[in-house]
XYZ file of N, CA and C in Angstrom:
249
model
N 122.982 5.810 88.328
C 123.919 5.537 87.244
C 124.262 7.175 86.653
N 123.224 7.286 86.100
C 123.234 8.761 85.688
C 123.541 10.148 86.523
N 123.250 9.999 87.842
C 123.758 10.863 88.625
C 125.371 10.610 89.020
N 125.699 9.624 88.945
C 126.902 9.324 89.168
C 127.909 10.284 87.943
N 127.308 9.805 87.105
C 128.226 10.086 85.777
C 127.980 11.741 85.200
N 126.747 12.758 86.266
C 126.690 13.987 86.310
C 127.749 14.570 87.284
N 127.745 13.753 88.561
C 128.697 14.233 89.577
C 130.041 14.118 88.813
N 130.743 13.192 88.210
C 132.093 12.886 87.549
C 132.197 14.148 86.583
N 130.937 14.498 85.763
C 131.360 15.713 84.958
C 131.650 16.779 85.421
N 130.595 17.164 86.889
C 131.087 18.114 87.577
C 132.371 18.163 87.912
N 132.976 17.326 88.490
C 134.079 16.832 89.362
C 135.353 17.323 88.341
N 135.015 16.958 86.910
C 136.066 17.183 85.959
C 136.278 18.741 85.814
N 134.794 19.362 85.520
C 134.646 20.943 85.250
C 135.534 21.585 86.489
N 135.272 21.265 87.301
C 135.995 22.048 88.603
C 137.385 22.045 88.866
N 137.871 20.388 88.454
C 139.200 20.440 88.079
C 140.005 21.209 86.907
N 139.329 21.201 85.923
C 139.621 22.123 85.110
C 139.651 23.472 85.330
N 138.882 23.864 86.107
C 138.643 25.351 86.411
C 140.087 25.799 87.507
N 139.862 24.703 88.208
C 141.131 25.289 89.338
C 142.591 24.842 88.065
N 142.668 24.165 87.575
C 144.086 24.317 86.660
C 144.330 25.422 86.096
N 143.070 25.725 85.367
C 143.076 27.170 84.690
C 143.575 28.334 85.753
N 142.881 28.523 86.738
C 143.430 29.861 87.898
C 144.806 29.045 88.019
N 145.278 28.413 88.440
C 146.785 27.758 88.940
C 147.487 28.543 87.848
N 147.084 28.132 86.511
C 147.857 28.654 85.484
C 148.078 30.354 85.445
N 147.235 30.879 85.506
C 146.939 32.059 85.644
C 147.611 32.769 86.412
N 147.826 32.179 87.801
C 148.490 32.224 88.965
C 150.013 32.143 88.550
N 150.506 30.901 87.763
C 151.549 30.764 87.366
C 152.441 31.690 86.380
N 151.286 32.115 85.297
C 151.800 33.192 84.760
C 152.195 34.786 84.757
N 151.487 34.836 86.362
C 151.824 36.102 86.913
C 153.262 35.833 87.435
N 153.371 34.512 87.955
C 154.415 34.476 88.863
C 155.814 34.724 87.627
N 155.403 34.092 86.621
C 156.438 34.278 85.361
C 156.586 35.554 85.067
N 155.653 36.252 84.897
C 155.988 37.633 84.623
C 156.784 38.497 85.753
N 156.380 38.186 86.976
C 157.002 38.740 88.090
C 158.644 38.407 87.706
N 158.847 37.437 87.341
C 160.205 36.692 87.106
C 161.220 37.802 86.277
N 160.352 37.792 84.941
C 160.655 38.666 84.038
C 160.884 40.105 84.450
N 159.650 40.676 84.962
C 159.890 41.864 85.405
C 161.419 42.148 86.474
N 161.533 41.434 87.323
C 162.683 41.617 88.128
C 163.782 41.407 87.147
N 163.676 40.789 86.332
C 165.122 40.856 85.489
C 164.983 41.712 84.501
N 164.129 42.468 84.033
C 164.109 43.692 83.429
C 164.981 44.924 84.061
N 164.036 44.820 85.297
C 164.692 45.866 86.155
C 165.953 45.928 86.669
N 166.568 44.367 86.684
C 168.192 44.227 87.059
C 168.875 44.771 85.634
N 168.203 44.713 84.446
C 169.348 45.361 83.182
C 168.386 46.723 82.773
N 168.018 47.447 84.010
C 167.530 48.703 83.829
C 166.570 49.029 82.783
N 165.774 48.032 82.289
C 164.732 48.146 81.142
C 163.501 48.318 81.692
N 163.372 49.704 82.076
C 162.080 50.036 82.853
C 160.931 49.677 82.240
N 161.041 50.227 81.058
C 159.737 50.340 80.217
C 159.099 49.041 79.803
N 160.310 48.052 79.531
C 159.682 46.714 79.271
C 158.960 46.043 80.697
N 159.586 46.362 81.509
C 159.206 45.911 83.195
C 157.609 46.223 83.258
N 157.840 47.848 82.752
C 156.443 48.159 82.921
C 155.065 47.782 81.980
N 155.694 47.580 80.705
C 154.791 46.329 80.214
C 154.541 45.168 80.507
N 155.419 44.130 81.281
C 155.143 43.195 81.688
C 154.085 43.228 82.864
N 154.206 44.169 83.782
C 153.575 44.715 85.000
C 152.022 44.924 84.397
N 151.882 45.653 83.116
C 150.578 45.835 82.654
C 149.943 44.276 82.309
N 150.611 43.536 82.062
C 150.133 41.992 81.363
C 149.908 41.264 82.710
N 150.655 41.495 83.556
C 150.493 40.522 84.849
C 149.276 41.252 85.789
N 149.260 42.268 85.327
C 148.086 43.075 86.080
C 146.523 42.582 85.421
N 146.586 42.786 84.477
C 145.375 41.989 83.348
C 145.118 40.775 84.035
N 145.942 39.839 83.916
C 145.457 38.404 84.087
C 145.127 38.586 85.654
N 146.129 39.144 86.690
C 145.603 39.280 88.161
C 143.844 39.646 87.999
N 143.655 40.755 87.045
C 142.225 41.019 87.780
C 140.829 39.827 86.996
N 141.766 39.110 86.500
C 140.462 37.701 86.071
C 140.585 36.973 86.821
N 141.579 36.825 88.087
C 141.385 35.494 89.174
C 140.302 36.067 89.943
N 140.069 34.886 90.714
C 138.833 34.942 91.758
C 139.727 35.487 92.987
N 138.849 35.859 93.861
C 139.141 36.321 95.267
C 140.356 35.596 95.820
N 140.194 34.119 96.216
C 141.083 33.637 96.773
C 142.657 33.595 95.988
N 142.894 33.709 94.869
C 143.900 33.900 94.043
C 144.326 35.246 93.846
N 143.477 35.837 93.782
C 143.673 37.281 94.050
C 144.474 37.525 95.338
N 144.218 37.062 96.192
C 144.583 37.336 97.355
C 146.135 37.011 97.560
N 146.413 35.664 97.118
C 147.581 34.878 96.910
C 148.636 36.092 96.330
N 148.186 36.841 95.100
C 149.185 37.140 94.286
C 149.322 38.789 94.567
N 148.434 39.125 95.271
C 148.307 40.607 95.813
C 149.628 41.155 96.202
N 150.247 40.815 97.269
C 151.586 41.067 97.699
C 152.479 41.277 96.751
N 152.710 40.073 95.910
C 153.449 39.958 95.076
C 153.542 41.137 93.826
N 152.281 41.018 93.739
C 152.045 42.422 92.706
C 152.600 43.807 93.257
N 152.061 43.970 94.478
C 152.080 45.213 95.052
C 153.573 45.477 95.390
N 154.635 44.445 95.718
C 156.044 44.509 95.725
C 156.593 45.016 94.476
N 155.871 44.467 93.311
C 156.709 45.005 92.286
C 155.990 46.479 91.662
N 154.524 46.788 91.932
C 154.266 48.227 91.870
C 155.340 49.087 92.428
N 155.336 48.882 93.469
C 156.340 49.830 94.301
C 157.802 49.983 93.926
N 158.071 48.560 93.265
C 159.494 49.030 93.010
C 159.609 49.792 91.379
N 158.389 49.430 90.732
C 158.592 50.386 89.255
C 158.254 51.626 89.461
N 157.174 52.278 90.571
C 156.505 53.666 91.093
C 157.650 54.498 91.544
N 159.081 53.753 91.734
C 160.351 54.512 92.265
C 161.315 54.464 90.595
N 161.056 54.100 89.703
C 161.677 54.208 88.540
C 161.190 55.269 87.765
């Protein structure tokens, strides 16, 4: 019974961690949307500030999540670099 309780506890911790990382990825996606909107409005300085926030969150992701977000952030980086 104690082993089952320990397993359940570990399972819950793992699920919480997954949700947390998913949330970070979602925050990056939200920021990317805001960056694109800022660029459409020609608010380059605001877009760059938002990029810095997204990049900061990105550096705290685990490898697999970073791989998922890399292309999106690089696309934004390339657009910002041209401004």
